[in-house]
PDB file of C-alpha atoms and ligand atoms in Angstrom:
ATOM      1  CA  MET A   1       9.487 -17.687  -7.353  1.00 47.00           C
ATOM      2  CA  PRO A   2       7.853 -14.361  -8.257  1.00 54.00           C
ATOM      3  CA  SER A   3       9.695 -12.698 -11.122  1.00 52.00           C
ATOM      4  CA  ASP A   4      10.579  -9.473  -9.279  1.00 56.00           C
ATOM      5  CA  SER A   5      13.737  -7.692 -10.229  1.00 44.00           C
ATOM      6  CA  ILE A   6      15.016  -8.165  -6.678  1.00 45.00           C
ATOM      7  CA  ALA A   7      14.282 -11.624  -5.238  1.00 42.00           C
ATOM      8  CA  SER A   8      16.406 -11.118  -2.113  1.00 46.00           C
ATOM      9  CA  PRO A   9      16.336  -7.384  -1.493  1.00 50.00           C
ATOM     10  CA  THR A  10      18.753  -5.697   0.844  1.00 62.00           C
ATOM     11  CA  GLN A  11      17.218  -5.839   4.288  1.00 82.00           C
ATOM     12  CA  PHE A  12      14.904  -3.020   5.405  1.00 89.00           C
ATOM     13  CA  SER A  13      13.612  -4.204   8.765  1.00 92.00           C
ATOM     14  CA  ARG A  14      10.455  -3.213  10.608  1.00 94.00           C
ATOM     15  CA  ASP A  15      12.568  -1.012  12.872  1.00 94.00           C
ATOM     16  CA  ASP A  16      14.116   0.612   9.793  1.00 93.00           C
ATOM     17  CA  ALA A  17      10.611   1.248   8.427  1.00 94.00           C
ATOM     18  CA  ARG A  18       9.343   2.665  11.706  1.00 96.00           C
ATOM     19  CA  ARG A  19      12.352   4.968  12.077  1.00 95.00           C
ATOM     20  CA  TYR A  20      12.254   6.106   8.441  1.00 94.00           C
ATOM     21  CA  TYR A  21       8.530   6.899   8.371  1.00 95.00           C
ATOM     22  CA  ASP A  22       8.616   8.516  11.812  1.00 96.00           C
ATOM     23  CA  ARG A  23      11.119  10.929  10.282  1.00 93.00           C
ATOM     24  CA  ALA A  24       9.423  11.255   6.865  1.00 87.00           C
ATOM     25  CA  GLY A  25       6.018  12.240   8.254  1.00 82.00           C
ATOM     26  CA  SER A  26       4.062  14.549   5.963  1.00 83.00           C
ATOM     27  CA  PHE A  27       6.875  14.431   3.347  1.00 83.00           C
ATOM     28  CA  GLN A  28       5.127  11.222   2.212  1.00 82.00           C
ATOM     29  CA  ASP A  29       2.314  13.374   0.783  1.00 88.00           C
ATOM     30  CA  LYS A  30       4.789  14.840  -1.703  1.00 87.00           C
ATOM     31  CA  GLN A  31       4.846  11.444  -3.492  1.00 89.00           C
ATOM     32  CA  GLY A  32       1.475  12.325  -5.041  1.00 88.00           C
ATOM     33  CA  PHE A  33       3.230  13.360  -8.262  1.00 92.00           C
ATOM     34  CA  TYR A  34       3.553   9.676  -9.164  1.00 92.00           C
ATOM     35  CA  GLU A  35       1.131   7.990  -6.705  1.00 95.00           C
ATOM     36  CA  ASP A  36      -2.023   9.883  -7.650  1.00 97.00           C
ATOM     37  CA  VAL A  37      -2.451   8.254 -11.060  1.00 97.00           C
ATOM     38  CA  ALA A  38      -2.344   4.828  -9.344  1.00 98.00           C
ATOM     39  CA  LEU A  39      -4.778   5.926  -6.636  1.00 98.00           C
ATOM     40  CA  ASP A  40      -7.134   7.141  -9.387  1.00 98.00           C
ATOM     41  CA  ALA A  41      -7.015   3.644 -10.914  1.00 98.00           C
ATOM     42  CA  LEU A  42      -7.728   2.050  -7.514  1.00 98.00           C
ATOM     43  CA  VAL A  43     -10.777   4.280  -7.125  1.00 98.00           C
ATOM     44  CA  ALA A  44     -11.928   3.455 -10.667  1.00 98.00           C
ATOM     45  CA  HIS A  45     -11.685  -0.324 -10.190  1.00 98.00           C
ATOM     46  CA  GLY A  46     -12.036  -0.858  -6.422  1.00 98.00           C
ATOM     47  CA  GLY A  47     -15.837  -0.644  -6.162  1.00 98.00           C
ATOM     48  CA  PHE A  48     -15.581   1.453  -2.999  1.00 98.00           C
ATOM     49  CA  ALA A  49     -19.178   2.706  -3.171  1.00 98.00           C
ATOM     50  CA  ALA A  50     -20.369  -0.832  -2.395  1.00 98.00           C
ATOM     51  CA  ALA A  51     -17.990  -1.389   0.539  1.00 98.00           C
ATOM     52  CA  ARG A  52     -19.355  -1.446   4.091  1.00 98.00           C
ATOM     53  CA  SER A  53     -15.927  -1.672   5.688  1.00 98.00           C
ATOM     54  CA  VAL A  54     -12.357  -0.889   4.658  1.00 98.00           C
ATOM     55  CA  LEU A  55      -9.068  -1.924   6.231  1.00 98.00           C
ATOM     56  CA  GLU A  56      -5.986   0.041   5.153  1.00 98.00           C
ATOM     57  CA  VAL A  57      -2.580  -1.453   5.932  1.00 98.00           C
ATOM     58  CA  GLY A  58       0.195   1.143   6.089  1.00 98.00           C
ATOM     59  CA  CYS A  59      -2.208   4.083   5.879  1.00 98.00           C
ATOM     60  CA  GLY A  60       0.570   6.667   6.132  1.00 97.00           C
ATOM     61  CA  THR A  61      -0.736  10.205   6.592  1.00 97.00           C
ATOM     62  CA  GLY A  62      -4.344   9.162   5.829  1.00 98.00           C
ATOM     63  CA  ARG A  63      -4.399  10.986   2.508  1.00 97.00           C
ATOM     64  CA  PHE A  64      -6.101   8.202   0.536  1.00 98.00           C
ATOM     65  CA  ALA A  65      -8.460   7.456   3.437  1.00 98.00           C
ATOM     66  CA  GLN A  66      -9.586  11.085   3.436  1.00 98.00           C
ATOM     67  CA  ARG A  67     -10.283  10.870  -0.287  1.00 98.00           C
ATOM     68  CA  LEU A  68     -12.279   7.654   0.176  1.00 98.00           C
ATOM     69  CA  LEU A  69     -14.312   9.023   3.082  1.00 98.00           C
ATOM     70  CA  GLU A  70     -14.959  12.357   1.390  1.00 98.00           C
ATOM     71  CA  ASP A  71     -15.858  11.158  -2.074  1.00 98.00           C
ATOM     72  CA  HIS A  72     -16.233   7.406  -2.524  1.00 98.00           C
ATOM     73  CA  LEU A  73     -17.437   5.484   0.534  1.00 98.00           C
ATOM     74  CA  SER A  74     -21.059   5.362   1.615  1.00 98.00           C
ATOM     75  CA  ALA A  75     -22.000   7.487   4.621  1.00 98.00           C
ATOM     76  CA  SER A  76     -22.234   4.370   6.805  1.00 97.00           C
ATOM     77  CA  ALA A  77     -19.020   2.638   5.691  1.00 98.00           C
ATOM     78  CA  ARG A  78     -16.463   1.932   8.403  1.00 98.00           C
ATOM     79  CA  TYR A  79     -12.716   2.571   7.969  1.00 98.00           C
ATOM     80  CA  VAL A  80      -9.805   1.125   9.984  1.00 98.00           C
ATOM     81  CA  GLY A  81      -6.275   2.257   9.164  1.00 98.00           C
ATOM     82  CA  ILE A  82      -3.125   0.820  10.697  1.00 98.00           C
ATOM     83  CA  ASP A  83       0.496   1.871  10.507  1.00 98.00           C
ATOM     84  CA  ILE A  84       3.759   0.977  12.187  1.00 97.00           C
ATOM     85  CA  SER A  85       4.834   4.632  12.539  1.00 97.00           C
ATOM     86  CA  ALA A  86       3.609   6.772  15.449  1.00 97.00           C
ATOM     87  CA  THR A  87       4.193   9.919  13.352  1.00 97.00           C
ATOM     88  CA  MET A  88       2.013   8.577  10.530  1.00 97.00           C
ATOM     89  CA  VAL A  89      -0.698   7.442  12.944  1.00 98.00           C
ATOM     90  CA  GLY A  90      -0.752  10.920  14.517  1.00 97.00           C
ATOM     91  CA  LEU A  91      -1.061  12.613  11.125  1.00 97.00           C
ATOM     92  CA  ALA A  92      -3.765  10.206   9.932  1.00 98.00           C
ATOM     93  CA  LYS A  93      -5.752  10.557  13.162  1.00 98.00           C
ATOM     94  CA  GLY A  94      -5.724  14.331  12.806  1.00 98.00           C
ATOM     95  CA  ARG A  95      -6.702  14.164   9.158  1.00 98.00           C
ATOM     96  CA  LEU A  96      -9.603  11.767   9.783  1.00 98.00           C
ATOM     97  CA  ALA A  97     -10.880  13.417  12.985  1.00 98.00           C
ATOM     98  CA  GLY A  98     -14.016  14.579  11.192  1.00 97.00           C
ATOM     99  CA  TRP A  99     -15.086  10.945  10.698  1.00 98.00           C
ATOM    100  CA  SER A 100     -14.290   9.733  14.236  1.00 97.00           C
ATOM    101  CA  ASP A 101     -17.695   8.019  14.498  1.00 97.00           C
ATOM    102  CA  ARG A 102     -16.687   5.502  11.805  1.00 98.00           C
ATOM    103  CA  ALA A 103     -12.981   5.894  11.080  1.00 98.00           C
ATOM    104  CA  GLU A 104     -10.190   4.785  13.387  1.00 98.00           C
ATOM    105  CA  VAL A 105      -6.426   4.667  13.070  1.00 98.00           C
ATOM    106  CA  ARG A 106      -4.218   2.405  15.145  1.00 98.00           C
ATOM    107  CA  GLN A 107      -0.497   1.949  15.541  1.00 98.00           C
ATOM    108  CA  THR A 108       0.668  -1.657  15.240  1.00 97.00           C
ATOM    109  CA  GLY A 109       3.970  -3.393  15.821  1.00 96.00           C
ATOM    110  CA  GLY A 110       4.178  -4.174  12.106  1.00 96.00           C
ATOM    111  CA  GLY A 111       2.859  -7.734  12.390  1.00 97.00           C
ATOM    112  CA  PHE A 112       0.530  -9.246   9.823  1.00 98.00           C
ATOM    113  CA  ASP A 113      -2.254 -10.707  11.969  1.00 98.00           C
ATOM    114  CA  TYR A 114      -5.213  -8.365  11.497  1.00 98.00           C
ATOM    115  CA  ALA A 115      -7.762 -10.530  13.348  1.00 97.00           C
ATOM    116  CA  ALA A 116      -8.195  -8.065  16.230  1.00 96.00           C
ATOM    117  CA  LEU A 117      -9.208  -5.154  13.989  1.00 97.00           C
ATOM    118  CA  GLY A 118     -12.932  -5.906  13.839  1.00 94.00           C
ATOM    119  CA  GLY A 119     -13.229  -7.574  10.432  1.00 93.00           C
ATOM    120  CA  PRO A 120     -14.245  -9.134   8.186  1.00 98.00           C
ATOM    121  CA  PHE A 121     -13.696  -6.236   5.794  1.00 98.00           C
ATOM    122  CA  ASP A 122     -15.060  -5.722   2.275  1.00 98.00           C
ATOM    123  CA  ARG A 123     -11.927  -3.953   1.042  1.00 98.00           C
ATOM    124  CA  ALA A 124      -8.279  -4.046   2.060  1.00 98.00           C
ATOM    125  CA  VAL A 125      -6.256  -1.107   0.766  1.00 98.00           C
ATOM    126  CA  CYS A 126      -2.473  -1.269   0.719  1.00 98.00           C
ATOM    127  CA  THR A 127      -0.555   1.360  -1.233  1.00 98.00           C
ATOM    128  CA  TYR A 128       3.241   1.536  -1.520  1.00 97.00           C
ATOM    129  CA  VAL A 129       3.756  -0.868   1.385  1.00 97.00           C
ATOM    130  CA  PHE A 130       4.265  -4.322  -0.169  1.00 97.00           C
ATOM    131  CA  ASP A 131       7.189  -2.856  -2.084  1.00 95.00           C
ATOM    132  CA  LEU A 132       9.147  -2.243   1.120  1.00 94.00           C
ATOM    133  CA  LEU A 133       8.530  -5.723   2.577  1.00 95.00           C
ATOM    134  CA  SER A 134      10.723  -8.797   2.137  1.00 94.00           C
ATOM    135  CA  PRO A 135       9.247 -11.646   0.053  1.00 94.00           C
ATOM    136  CA  ALA A 136       8.475 -13.602   3.269  1.00 95.00           C
ATOM    137  CA  ASP A 137       6.714 -10.575   4.774  1.00 96.00           C
ATOM    138  CA  ILE A 138       4.753 -10.003   1.542  1.00 97.00           C
ATOM    139  CA  ALA A 139       3.455 -13.588   1.840  1.00 97.00           C
ATOM    140  CA  ALA A 140       2.587 -13.049   5.525  1.00 98.00           C
ATOM    141  CA  ALA A 141       0.858  -9.723   4.814  1.00 98.00           C
ATOM    142  CA  LEU A 142      -1.169 -11.252   1.976  1.00 98.00           C
ATOM    143  CA  ALA A 143      -2.195 -14.150   4.250  1.00 98.00           C
ATOM    144  CA  GLY A 144      -3.203 -11.715   7.013  1.00 98.00           C
ATOM    145  CA  ILE A 145      -5.184  -9.570   4.597  1.00 98.00           C
ATOM    146  CA  HIS A 146      -6.852 -12.630   3.083  1.00 98.00           C
ATOM    147  CA  ALA A 147      -7.949 -13.750   6.556  1.00 98.00           C
ATOM    148  CA  ALA A 148      -9.276 -10.251   7.354  1.00 98.00           C
ATOM    149  CA  LEU A 149     -11.364  -9.975   4.185  1.00 98.00           C
ATOM    150  CA  ALA A 150     -14.903 -11.275   3.864  1.00 97.00           C
ATOM    151  CA  PRO A 151     -15.301 -13.928   1.125  1.00 93.00           C
ATOM    152  CA  GLY A 152     -15.486 -11.958  -2.121  1.00 95.00           C
ATOM    153  CA  GLY A 153     -13.763  -8.988  -0.493  1.00 98.00           C
ATOM    154  CA  LEU A 154     -11.222  -7.114  -2.565  1.00 98.00           C
ATOM    155  CA  LEU A 155      -7.551  -6.378  -2.051  1.00 98.00           C
ATOM    156  CA  CYS A 156      -6.919  -2.950  -3.606  1.00 98.00           C
ATOM    157  CA  ALA A 157      -3.172  -2.461  -3.873  1.00 98.00           C
ATOM    158  CA  ALA A 158      -0.764  -0.120  -5.623  1.00 98.00           C
ATOM    159  CA  GLY A 159       2.994   0.036  -5.533  1.00 97.00           C
ATOM    160  CA  LEU A 160       6.204   0.616  -7.396  1.00 96.00           C
ATOM    161  CA  THR A 161       6.834  -1.744 -10.269  1.00 97.00           C
ATOM    162  CA  GLN A 162       8.974  -2.319 -13.330  1.00 96.00           C
ATOM    163  CA  GLY A 163       8.625   0.189 -16.146  1.00 96.00           C
ATOM    164  CA  THR A 164       6.765  -0.417 -19.386  1.00 95.00           C
ATOM    165  CA  THR A 165       8.206   2.405 -21.507  1.00 94.00           C
ATOM    166  CA  THR A 166      11.789   3.492 -22.136  1.00 96.00           C
ATOM    167  CA  LEU A 167      11.669   6.301 -19.584  1.00 96.00           C
ATOM    168  CA  SER A 168       9.730   4.377 -16.956  1.00 96.00           C
ATOM    169  CA  ARG A 169      12.072   1.372 -17.349  1.00 95.00           C
ATOM    170  CA  LEU A 170      15.018   3.703 -16.816  1.00 95.00           C
ATOM    171  CA  THR A 171      13.341   5.112 -13.703  1.00 94.00           C
ATOM    172  CA  SER A 172      12.546   1.678 -12.220  1.00 93.00           C
ATOM    173  CA  SER A 173      16.014   0.286 -12.868  1.00 92.00           C
ATOM    174  CA  THR A 174      17.624   3.404 -11.373  1.00 93.00           C
ATOM    175  CA  TRP A 175      15.288   3.079  -8.368  1.00 91.00           C
ATOM    176  CA  SER A 176      16.290  -0.600  -7.907  1.00 91.00           C
ATOM    177  CA  TRP A 177      19.960   0.351  -8.172  1.00 92.00           C
ATOM    178  CA  ILE A 178      19.623   3.036  -5.476  1.00 92.00           C
ATOM    179  CA  ARG A 179      17.585   0.662  -3.298  1.00 91.00           C
ATOM    180  CA  GLY A 180      20.353  -1.931  -3.639  1.00 90.00           C
ATOM    181  CA  ILE A 181      22.957   0.567  -2.421  1.00 89.00           C
ATOM    182  CA  SER A 182      20.977   2.170   0.402  1.00 89.00           C
ATOM    183  CA  PRO A 183      17.319   1.215   1.064  1.00 91.00           C
ATOM    184  CA  SER A 184      16.768   4.244   3.274  1.00 87.00           C
ATOM    185  CA  LEU A 185      17.369   6.596   0.329  1.00 90.00           C
ATOM    186  CA  VAL A 186      14.059   5.402  -1.146  1.00 90.00           C
ATOM    187  CA  GLY A 187      12.080   4.591   2.004  1.00 88.00           C
ATOM    188  CA  GLY A 188      12.882   0.900   1.618  1.00 89.00           C
ATOM    189  CA  CYS A 189      10.727   0.648  -1.516  1.00 90.00           C
ATOM    190  CA  ARG A 190      11.735  -1.124  -4.735  1.00 93.00           C
ATOM    191  CA  PRO A 191       9.925  -2.075  -7.954  1.00 95.00           C
ATOM    192  CA  LEU A 192       7.841  -5.211  -7.370  1.00 95.00           C
ATOM    193  CA  LEU A 193       5.477  -7.460  -9.339  1.00 96.00           C
ATOM    194  CA  LEU A 194       2.821  -7.926  -6.668  1.00 97.00           C
ATOM    195  CA  ALA A 195       0.468  -9.956  -8.877  1.00 97.00           C
ATOM    196  CA  ASP A 196       3.100 -12.708  -9.017  1.00 96.00           C
ATOM    197  CA  HIS A 197       3.004 -12.988  -5.221  1.00 97.00           C
ATOM    198  CA  LEU A 198      -0.732 -13.791  -4.994  1.00 97.00           C
ATOM    199  CA  PRO A 199      -1.207 -17.498  -4.160  1.00 96.00           C
ATOM    200  CA  ALA A 200      -3.442 -18.797  -6.964  1.00 92.00           C
ATOM    201  CA  GLY A 201      -5.833 -20.825  -4.800  1.00 94.00           C
ATOM    202  CA  GLN A 202      -6.587 -17.863  -2.528  1.00 96.00           C
ATOM    203  CA  TRP A 203      -6.987 -14.943  -4.886  1.00 98.00           C
ATOM    204  CA  ARG A 204      -8.655 -14.174  -8.202  1.00 97.00           C
ATOM    205  CA  LEU A 205      -6.977 -11.337 -10.049  1.00 97.00           C
ATOM    206  CA  VAL A 206      -9.780  -8.950 -11.035  1.00 97.00           C
ATOM    207  CA  HIS A 207      -7.738  -6.112 -12.480  1.00 98.00           C
ATOM    208  CA  ARG A 208      -4.060  -5.373 -13.029  1.00 98.00           C
ATOM    209  CA  GLU A 209      -2.482  -2.462 -14.826  1.00 97.00           C
ATOM    210  CA  VAL A 210       0.735  -0.504 -14.815  1.00 98.00           C
ATOM    211  CA  VAL A 211       0.317   3.266 -14.756  1.00 97.00           C
ATOM    212  CA  VAL A 212       3.080   5.832 -15.043  1.00 97.00           C
ATOM    213  CA  GLY A 213       3.188   9.138 -13.181  1.00 96.00           C
ATOM    214  CA  ALA A 214       6.125  11.473 -13.907  1.00 96.00           C
ATOM    215  CA  THR A 215       8.097   8.483 -15.354  1.00 96.00           C
ATOM    216  CA  VAL A 216       7.576   6.419 -12.143  1.00 96.00           C
ATOM    217  CA  PRO A 217       5.694   3.167 -12.892  1.00 97.00           C
ATOM    218  CA  SER A 218       3.130   1.804 -10.428  1.00 97.00           C
ATOM    219  CA  GLU A 219       1.333  -1.538 -10.472  1.00 98.00           C
ATOM    220  CA  VAL A 220      -2.350  -1.442  -9.587  1.00 98.00           C
ATOM    221  CA  VAL A 221      -3.810  -4.754  -8.417  1.00 98.00           C
ATOM    222  CA  ILE A 222      -7.410  -5.582  -7.527  1.00 98.00           C
ATOM    223  CA  ALA A 223      -7.792  -9.181  -6.341  1.00 98.00           C
ATOM    224  CA  GLU A 224     -10.783 -11.015  -4.897  1.00 98.00           C
ATOM    225  CA  ALA A 225     -10.329 -13.164  -1.787  1.00 98.00           C
ATOM    226  CA  LEU A 226     -11.559 -16.689  -2.590  1.00 97.00           C
TER     227      LEU A 226
HETATM  228  C1  LIG B 301       5.699   4.407   1.378  1.00 95.15           C
HETATM  229  S1  LIG B 301       4.683   4.711   2.772  1.00 95.15           S
HETATM  230  C2  LIG B 301       3.058   4.663   2.024  1.00 95.15           C
HETATM  231  C3  LIG B 301       2.018   5.328   2.861  1.00 95.15           C
HETATM  232  C4  LIG B 301       0.637   5.410   2.198  1.00 95.15           C
HETATM  233  N1  LIG B 301       0.050   4.097   2.057  1.00 95.15           N
HETATM  234  C5  LIG B 301       0.745   6.118   0.862  1.00 95.15           C
HETATM  235  O1  LIG B 301       0.534   5.483  -0.172  1.00 95.15           O
HETATM  236  O2  LIG B 301       1.051   7.323   0.877  1.00 95.15           O
HETATM  237  C6  LIG B 301       4.730   3.169   3.628  1.00 95.15           C
HETATM  238  C7  LIG B 301       3.894   3.182   4.898  1.00 95.15           C
HETATM  239  O3  LIG B 301       3.815   1.844   5.400  1.00 95.15           O
HETATM  240  C8  LIG B 301       4.051   1.869   6.795  1.00 95.15           C
HETATM  241  N2  LIG B 301       4.552   0.524   7.162  1.00 95.15           N
HETATM  242  C9  LIG B 301       5.749  -0.014   6.851  1.00 95.15           C
HETATM  243  N3  LIG B 301       5.815  -1.278   7.292  1.00 95.15           N
HETATM  244  C10 LIG B 301       4.609  -1.554   7.889  1.00 95.15           C
HETATM  245  C11 LIG B 301       4.065  -2.699   8.559  1.00 95.15           C
HETATM  246  N4  LIG B 301       4.746  -3.839   8.672  1.00 95.15           N
HETATM  247  N5  LIG B 301       2.798  -2.605   9.045  1.00 95.15           N
HETATM  248  C12 LIG B 301       2.098  -1.446   8.935  1.00 95.15           C
HETATM  249  N6  LIG B 301       2.572  -0.330   8.332  1.00 95.15           N
HETATM  250  C13 LIG B 301       3.809  -0.388   7.818  1.00 95.15           C
HETATM  251  C14 LIG B 301       5.028   3.018   6.979  1.00 95.15           C
HETATM  252  O4  LIG B 301       5.073   3.509   8.296  1.00 95.15           O
HETATM  253  C15 LIG B 301       4.490   4.034   5.982  1.00 95.15           C
HETATM  254  O5  LIG B 301       3.484   4.849   6.549  1.00 95.15           O
END
């Protein structure tokens, strides 16, 4: 059993997620005040310059994809982003329109079979998505991502986690408390220890760190598909 603070989180269903993120829309970009430090770490350790193809699960508004395409991916690298929310897909499509020859964004039903997306991929990006899934869905998403990655491909993930300093511990426990009362107040997300969810025979942990942005702790995980 992974040692997350919440082993059986209050339910936040796929429909809840779709409804919430359809409403949230571009408000998601305001989370940069704590997400950006984790995204910086993903860029530093994700080896994106060597990637020929990237799958992003839960791409949101396409903000990180834009950063990758602008600054870090090679000019021939292909990007596929998927999201359950029509609002998010619309925003991401607009944002990535300038790369339409090699970047596409698709709406999915929220399932975890990524076989039809044109893999295998060299990188699978997933930021602040695992932390809104149930433990069973985290396992299914990891299995789907593993199957979509080429051997040696990298999962590049970031998400809310437990704090490591007094202030960040206070923030993560307050976040968990709010999530326990009403998941929709925090977009369904709760602090998670993603590294503990990686099945040992399938993944090699390449890099893990906890970074803190504005007292909010994020776990950054780079894992190689075996
Ligand atoms: C907290 S937001 C993070 C968005 C973006 N990755 C970021 O870091 O800004 C979670 C995103 O995951 C999407 N999502 C939630 N459940 C999903 C699922 N089962 N499959 C695909 N996308 C999902 C939501 O619509 C939303 O865009």
